[in-house]
Tab-separated table of C-alpha atoms in Angstrom:
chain	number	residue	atom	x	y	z
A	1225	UNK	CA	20.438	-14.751	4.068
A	1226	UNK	CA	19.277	-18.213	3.025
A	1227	UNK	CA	16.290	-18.535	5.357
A	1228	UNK	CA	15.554	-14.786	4.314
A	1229	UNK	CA	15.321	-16.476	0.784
A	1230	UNK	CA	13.679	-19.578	1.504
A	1231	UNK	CA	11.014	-17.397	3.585
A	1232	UNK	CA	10.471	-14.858	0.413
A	1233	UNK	CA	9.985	-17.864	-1.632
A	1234	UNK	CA	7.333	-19.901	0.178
A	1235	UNK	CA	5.434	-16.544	0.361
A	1236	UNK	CA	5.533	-16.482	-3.277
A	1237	UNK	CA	4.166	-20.085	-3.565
A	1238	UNK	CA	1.502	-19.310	-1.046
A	1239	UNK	CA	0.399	-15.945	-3.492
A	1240	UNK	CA	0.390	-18.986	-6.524
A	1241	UNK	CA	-1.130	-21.234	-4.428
A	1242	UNK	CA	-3.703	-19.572	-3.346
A	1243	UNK	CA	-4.887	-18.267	-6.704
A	1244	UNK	CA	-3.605	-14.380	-5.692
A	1245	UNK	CA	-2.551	-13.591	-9.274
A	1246	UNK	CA	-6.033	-14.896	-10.573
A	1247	UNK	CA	-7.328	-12.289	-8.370
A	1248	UNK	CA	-5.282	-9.837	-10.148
A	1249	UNK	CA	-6.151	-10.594	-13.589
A	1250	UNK	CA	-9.903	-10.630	-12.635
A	1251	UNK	CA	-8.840	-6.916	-11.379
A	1252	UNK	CA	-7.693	-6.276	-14.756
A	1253	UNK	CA	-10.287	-7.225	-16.561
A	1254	UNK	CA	-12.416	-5.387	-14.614
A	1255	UNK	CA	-10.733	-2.223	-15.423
A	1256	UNK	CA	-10.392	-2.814	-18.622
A	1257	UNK	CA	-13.994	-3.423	-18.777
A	1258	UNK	CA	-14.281	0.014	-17.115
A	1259	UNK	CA	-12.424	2.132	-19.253
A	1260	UNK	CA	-14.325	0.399	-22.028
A	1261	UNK	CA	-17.523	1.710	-20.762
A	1262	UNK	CA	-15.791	5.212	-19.824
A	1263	UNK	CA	-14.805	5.235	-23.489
A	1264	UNK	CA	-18.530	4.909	-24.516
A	1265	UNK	CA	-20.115	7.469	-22.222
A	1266	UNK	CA	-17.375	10.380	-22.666
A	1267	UNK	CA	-17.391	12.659	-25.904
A	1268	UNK	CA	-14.384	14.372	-25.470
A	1269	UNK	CA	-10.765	13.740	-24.011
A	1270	UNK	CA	-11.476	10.070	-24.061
A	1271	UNK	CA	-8.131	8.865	-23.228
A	1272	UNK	CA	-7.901	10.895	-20.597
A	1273	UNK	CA	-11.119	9.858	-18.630
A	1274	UNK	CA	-9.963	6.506	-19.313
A	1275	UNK	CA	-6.412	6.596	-18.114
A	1276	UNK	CA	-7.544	8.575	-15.063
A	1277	UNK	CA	-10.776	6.145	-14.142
A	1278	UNK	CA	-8.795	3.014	-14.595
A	1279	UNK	CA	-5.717	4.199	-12.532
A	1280	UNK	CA	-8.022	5.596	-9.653
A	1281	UNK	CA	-9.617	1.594	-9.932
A	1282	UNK	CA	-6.267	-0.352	-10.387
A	1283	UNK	CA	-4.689	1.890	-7.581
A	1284	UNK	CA	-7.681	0.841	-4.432
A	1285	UNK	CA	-7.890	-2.565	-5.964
A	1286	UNK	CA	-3.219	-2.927	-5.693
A	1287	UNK	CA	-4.043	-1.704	-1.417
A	1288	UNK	CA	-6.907	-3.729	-1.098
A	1289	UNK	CA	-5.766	-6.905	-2.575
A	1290	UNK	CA	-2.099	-6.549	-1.113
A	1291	UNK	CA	-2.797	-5.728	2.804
A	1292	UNK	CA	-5.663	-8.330	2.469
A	1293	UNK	CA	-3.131	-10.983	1.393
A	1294	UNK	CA	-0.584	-10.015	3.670
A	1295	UNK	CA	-3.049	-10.022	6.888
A	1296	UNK	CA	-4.773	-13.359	5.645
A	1297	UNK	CA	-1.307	-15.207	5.250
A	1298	UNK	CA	0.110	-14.130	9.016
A	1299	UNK	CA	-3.239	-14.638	10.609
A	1300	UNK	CA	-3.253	-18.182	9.188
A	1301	UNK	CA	0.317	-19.089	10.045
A	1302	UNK	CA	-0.930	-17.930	13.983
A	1303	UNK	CA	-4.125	-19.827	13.326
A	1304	UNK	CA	-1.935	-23.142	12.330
A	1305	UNK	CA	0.394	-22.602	14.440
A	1306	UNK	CA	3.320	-21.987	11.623
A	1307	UNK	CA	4.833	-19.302	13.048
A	1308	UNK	CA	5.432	-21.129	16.322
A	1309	UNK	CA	7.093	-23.724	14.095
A	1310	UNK	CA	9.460	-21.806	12.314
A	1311	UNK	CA	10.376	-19.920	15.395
A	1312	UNK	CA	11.445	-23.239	17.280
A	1313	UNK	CA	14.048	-23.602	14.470
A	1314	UNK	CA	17.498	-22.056	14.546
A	1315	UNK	CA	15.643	-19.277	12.831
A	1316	UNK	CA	16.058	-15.278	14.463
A	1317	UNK	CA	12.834	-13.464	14.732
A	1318	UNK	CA	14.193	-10.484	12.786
A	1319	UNK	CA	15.091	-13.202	9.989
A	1320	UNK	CA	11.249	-14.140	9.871
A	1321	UNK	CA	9.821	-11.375	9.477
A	1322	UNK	CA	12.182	-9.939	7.398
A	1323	UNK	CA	11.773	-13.230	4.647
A	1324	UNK	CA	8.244	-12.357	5.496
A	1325	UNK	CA	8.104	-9.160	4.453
A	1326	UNK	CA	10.725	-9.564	1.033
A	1327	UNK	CA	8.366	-12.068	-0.278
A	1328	UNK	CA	5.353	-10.326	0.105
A	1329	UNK	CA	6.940	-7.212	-1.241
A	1330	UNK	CA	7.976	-9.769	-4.335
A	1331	UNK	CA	4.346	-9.880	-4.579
A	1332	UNK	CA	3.454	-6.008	-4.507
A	1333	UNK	CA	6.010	-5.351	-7.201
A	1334	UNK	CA	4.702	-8.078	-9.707
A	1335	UNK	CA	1.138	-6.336	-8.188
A	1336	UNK	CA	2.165	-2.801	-9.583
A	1337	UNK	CA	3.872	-4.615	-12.582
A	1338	UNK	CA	1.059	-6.148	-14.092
A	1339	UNK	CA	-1.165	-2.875	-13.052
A	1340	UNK	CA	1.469	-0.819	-14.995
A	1341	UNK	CA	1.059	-2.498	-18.423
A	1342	UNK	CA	-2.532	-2.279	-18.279
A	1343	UNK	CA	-2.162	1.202	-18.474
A	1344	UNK	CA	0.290	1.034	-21.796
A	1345	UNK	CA	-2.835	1.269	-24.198
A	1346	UNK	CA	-3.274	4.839	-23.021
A	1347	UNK	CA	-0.298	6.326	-21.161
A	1348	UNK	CA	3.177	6.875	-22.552
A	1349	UNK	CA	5.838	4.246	-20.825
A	1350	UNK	CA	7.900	6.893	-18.698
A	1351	UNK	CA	4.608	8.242	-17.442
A	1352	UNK	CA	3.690	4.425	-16.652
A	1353	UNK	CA	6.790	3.540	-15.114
A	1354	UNK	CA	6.668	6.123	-12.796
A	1355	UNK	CA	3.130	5.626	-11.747
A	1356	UNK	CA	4.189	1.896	-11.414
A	1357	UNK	CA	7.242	2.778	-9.068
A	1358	UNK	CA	5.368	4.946	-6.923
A	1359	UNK	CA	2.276	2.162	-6.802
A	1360	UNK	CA	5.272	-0.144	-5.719
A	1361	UNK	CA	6.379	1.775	-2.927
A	1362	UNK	CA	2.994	2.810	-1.710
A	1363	UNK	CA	2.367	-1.060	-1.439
A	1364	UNK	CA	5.519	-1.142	0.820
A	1365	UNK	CA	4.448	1.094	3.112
A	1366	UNK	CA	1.197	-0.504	3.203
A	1367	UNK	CA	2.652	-4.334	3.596
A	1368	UNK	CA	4.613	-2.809	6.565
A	1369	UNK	CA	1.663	-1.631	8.025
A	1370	UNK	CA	-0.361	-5.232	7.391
A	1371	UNK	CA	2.431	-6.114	9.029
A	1372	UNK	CA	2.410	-4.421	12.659
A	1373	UNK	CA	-1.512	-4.763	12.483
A	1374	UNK	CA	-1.539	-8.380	12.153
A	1375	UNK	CA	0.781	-9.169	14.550
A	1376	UNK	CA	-0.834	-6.536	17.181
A	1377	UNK	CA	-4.268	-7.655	16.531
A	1378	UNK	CA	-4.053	-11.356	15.464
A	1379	UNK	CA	-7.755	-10.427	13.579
A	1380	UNK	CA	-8.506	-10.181	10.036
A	1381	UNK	CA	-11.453	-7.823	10.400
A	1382	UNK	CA	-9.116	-5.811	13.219
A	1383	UNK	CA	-6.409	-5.669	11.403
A	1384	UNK	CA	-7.723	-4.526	8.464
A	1385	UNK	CA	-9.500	-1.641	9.693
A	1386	UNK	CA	-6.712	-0.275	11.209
A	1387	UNK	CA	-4.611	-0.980	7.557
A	1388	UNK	CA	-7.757	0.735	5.413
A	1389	UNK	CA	-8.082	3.568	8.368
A	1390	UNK	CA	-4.592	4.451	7.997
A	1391	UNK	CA	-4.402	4.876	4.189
A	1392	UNK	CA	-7.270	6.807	4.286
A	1393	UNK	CA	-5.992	8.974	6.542
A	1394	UNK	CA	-2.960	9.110	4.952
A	1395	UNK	CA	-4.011	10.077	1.722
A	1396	UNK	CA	-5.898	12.989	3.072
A	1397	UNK	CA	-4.688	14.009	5.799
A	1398	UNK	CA	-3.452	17.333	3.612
A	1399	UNK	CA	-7.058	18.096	2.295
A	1400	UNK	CA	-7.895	17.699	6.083
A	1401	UNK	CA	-5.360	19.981	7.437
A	1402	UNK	CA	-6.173	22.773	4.730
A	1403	UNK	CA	-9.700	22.670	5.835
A	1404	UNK	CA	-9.006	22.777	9.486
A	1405	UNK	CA	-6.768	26.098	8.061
A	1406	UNK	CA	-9.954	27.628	6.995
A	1407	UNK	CA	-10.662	31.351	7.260
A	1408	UNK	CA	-14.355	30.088	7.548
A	1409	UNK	CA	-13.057	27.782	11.163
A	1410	UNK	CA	-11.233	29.805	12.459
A	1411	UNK	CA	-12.382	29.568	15.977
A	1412	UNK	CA	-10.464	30.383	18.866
A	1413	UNK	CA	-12.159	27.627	21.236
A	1414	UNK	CA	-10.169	25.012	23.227
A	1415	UNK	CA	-11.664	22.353	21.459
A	1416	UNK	CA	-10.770	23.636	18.031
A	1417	UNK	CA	-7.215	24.223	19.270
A	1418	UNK	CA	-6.606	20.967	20.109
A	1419	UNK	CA	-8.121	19.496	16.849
A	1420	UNK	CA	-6.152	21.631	14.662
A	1421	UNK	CA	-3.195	20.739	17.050
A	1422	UNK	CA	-3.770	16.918	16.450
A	1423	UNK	CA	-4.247	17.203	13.243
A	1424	UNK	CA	-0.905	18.700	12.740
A	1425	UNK	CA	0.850	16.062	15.170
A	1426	UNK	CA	-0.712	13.547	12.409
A	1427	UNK	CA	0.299	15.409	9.434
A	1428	UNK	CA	4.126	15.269	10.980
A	1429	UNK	CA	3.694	11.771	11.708
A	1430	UNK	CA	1.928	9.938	8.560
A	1431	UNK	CA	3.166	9.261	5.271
A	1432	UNK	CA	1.914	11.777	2.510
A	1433	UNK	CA	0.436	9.612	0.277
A	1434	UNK	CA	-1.459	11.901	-1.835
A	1435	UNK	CA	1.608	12.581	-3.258
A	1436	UNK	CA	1.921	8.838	-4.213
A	1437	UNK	CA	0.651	7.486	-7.621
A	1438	UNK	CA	-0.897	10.356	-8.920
A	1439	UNK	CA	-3.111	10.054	-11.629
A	1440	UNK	CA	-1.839	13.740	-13.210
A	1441	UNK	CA	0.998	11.790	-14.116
A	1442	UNK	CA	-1.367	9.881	-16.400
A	1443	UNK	CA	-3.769	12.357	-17.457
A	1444	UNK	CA	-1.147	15.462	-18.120
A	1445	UNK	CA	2.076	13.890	-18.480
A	1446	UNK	CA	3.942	15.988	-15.142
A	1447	UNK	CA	5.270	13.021	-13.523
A	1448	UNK	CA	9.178	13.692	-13.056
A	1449	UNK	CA	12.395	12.458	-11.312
A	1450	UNK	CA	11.555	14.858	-8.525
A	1451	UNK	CA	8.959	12.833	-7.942
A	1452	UNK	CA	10.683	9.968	-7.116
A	1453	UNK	CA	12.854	11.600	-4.989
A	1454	UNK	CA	10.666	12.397	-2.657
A	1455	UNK	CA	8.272	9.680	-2.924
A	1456	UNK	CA	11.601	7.119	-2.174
A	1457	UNK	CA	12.746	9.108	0.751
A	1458	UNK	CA	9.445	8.677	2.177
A	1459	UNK	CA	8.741	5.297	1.285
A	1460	UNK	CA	12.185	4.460	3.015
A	1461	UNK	CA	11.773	6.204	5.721
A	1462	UNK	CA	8.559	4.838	6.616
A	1463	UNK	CA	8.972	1.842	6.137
A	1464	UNK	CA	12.180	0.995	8.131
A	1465	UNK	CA	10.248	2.555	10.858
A	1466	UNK	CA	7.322	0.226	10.393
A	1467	UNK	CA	9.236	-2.911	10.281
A	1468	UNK	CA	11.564	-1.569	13.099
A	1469	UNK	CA	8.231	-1.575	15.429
A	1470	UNK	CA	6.800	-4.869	14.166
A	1471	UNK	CA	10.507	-6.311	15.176
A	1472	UNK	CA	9.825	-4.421	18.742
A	1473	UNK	CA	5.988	-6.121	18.874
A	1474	UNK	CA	7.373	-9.454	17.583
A	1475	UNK	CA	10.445	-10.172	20.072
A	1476	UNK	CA	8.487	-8.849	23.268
A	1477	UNK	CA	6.223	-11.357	22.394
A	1478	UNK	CA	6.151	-15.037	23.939
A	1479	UNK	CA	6.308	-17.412	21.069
């Protein structure tokens, strides 16, 4: 439990040290900057534009800035040669990446923290909190899947893809399926058949993360404990998975 510790900690110095947080606040700014100009353009329901625009921003910016820290971080320690230092230690491999992981989650939840007051100027605090929670464990899933990518692919610019292809598909995978669904496609071909069959396979198998940090929450005030609920289950669920495979890829590895 110590090295877990010791691991989440020098993750967080590395996020300090590397000026992460200024990144954030520059992020902030820039929203609020946004919903400034939002609030100048619009002529009716204000708030609402502005709560909605600046969640939609805050929300890409929380998965862009996160997965990119987490996939610059392990690349260096391979690049350096870290990893094969702390792995010649008395140190298990499920410890590592475990520490690995708890301190960059550390980092994703003072990510959706700071994101989350930004939005107190316009939302009401339960409606925030929620939206903050489920921004929190939408970051989880995505710092488990930084996590397999990087240590699959070894590459920023490959890793990376596959993280940003994923939450794409991910958060639309249920627009996709209703428009495969179509009255207007419904073709009987082979070809069709199987796309609507793999589509299906990859509805069962992703994450729904349009259900994730909605900005109706924000905008209408219908965020509930039901929610949660679901959005937990899933966020557990897919991430013990996630981590479970990175384990697999990291002890079949030769290190």
């Amino acid at each position: 439990m110590k090295q877990i510790l010791t691991l989440a900690r020098l993750v967080t110095l590395e996020a300090l040290r590397t000026r992460f947080f200024a990144v954030i606040i520059i992020l902030l700014i820039l929203g609020f900057g946004l919903s400034l100009f939002i609030g100048q353009i619009t002529l009716i329901e204000t708030v609402n534009y502005q709560s909605s625009v600046i969640a939609a921003f805050l929300r890409l910016s929380a998965i862009y800035v996160v997965s990119l820290f987490v996939i610059t971080s392990m690349v260096h320690e391979f690049n350096n040669h870290s990893i094969y230092l702390w792995l010649s230690l008395p140190l298990q491999r499920s410890h590592y990446l475990i520490g690995k992981f708890s301190g960059f989650a550390l980092v994703a939840l003072v990510t959706s923290i700071l994101f989350g007051i930004a939005l107190l100027n316009y939302v009401p605090y339960m409606q925030v909190a929620l939206w903050s929670l489920s921004l929190f464990c939408e970051l989880l899933i995505i710092t488990a899947v930084s996590l397999l990518c990087v240590l699959t692919f070894h590459q920023i610019v490959q890793a990376f893809s596959m993280v940003l292809g994923f939450y794409i598909l991910a958060r639309s995978i249920i627009a996709i399926q209703l428009m495969a669904q179509s009255s207007l496609l419904n073709s009987q071909s082979w070809i069709d058949q199987f796309i609507n069959s793999l589509i299906e396979l990859l509805a069962m198998l992703l994450p729904n993360l349009e259900n994730f940090t909605q900005s109706g929450w924000l905008v209408y005030h219908i965020g509930n404990f039901n929610n949660l609920v679901e959005i937990l289950l899933q966020t557990t669920i897919y991430t013990i998975l996630l981590i479970s495979m990175s384990l697999f890829d990291l002890y079949r590895k030769n290190l």
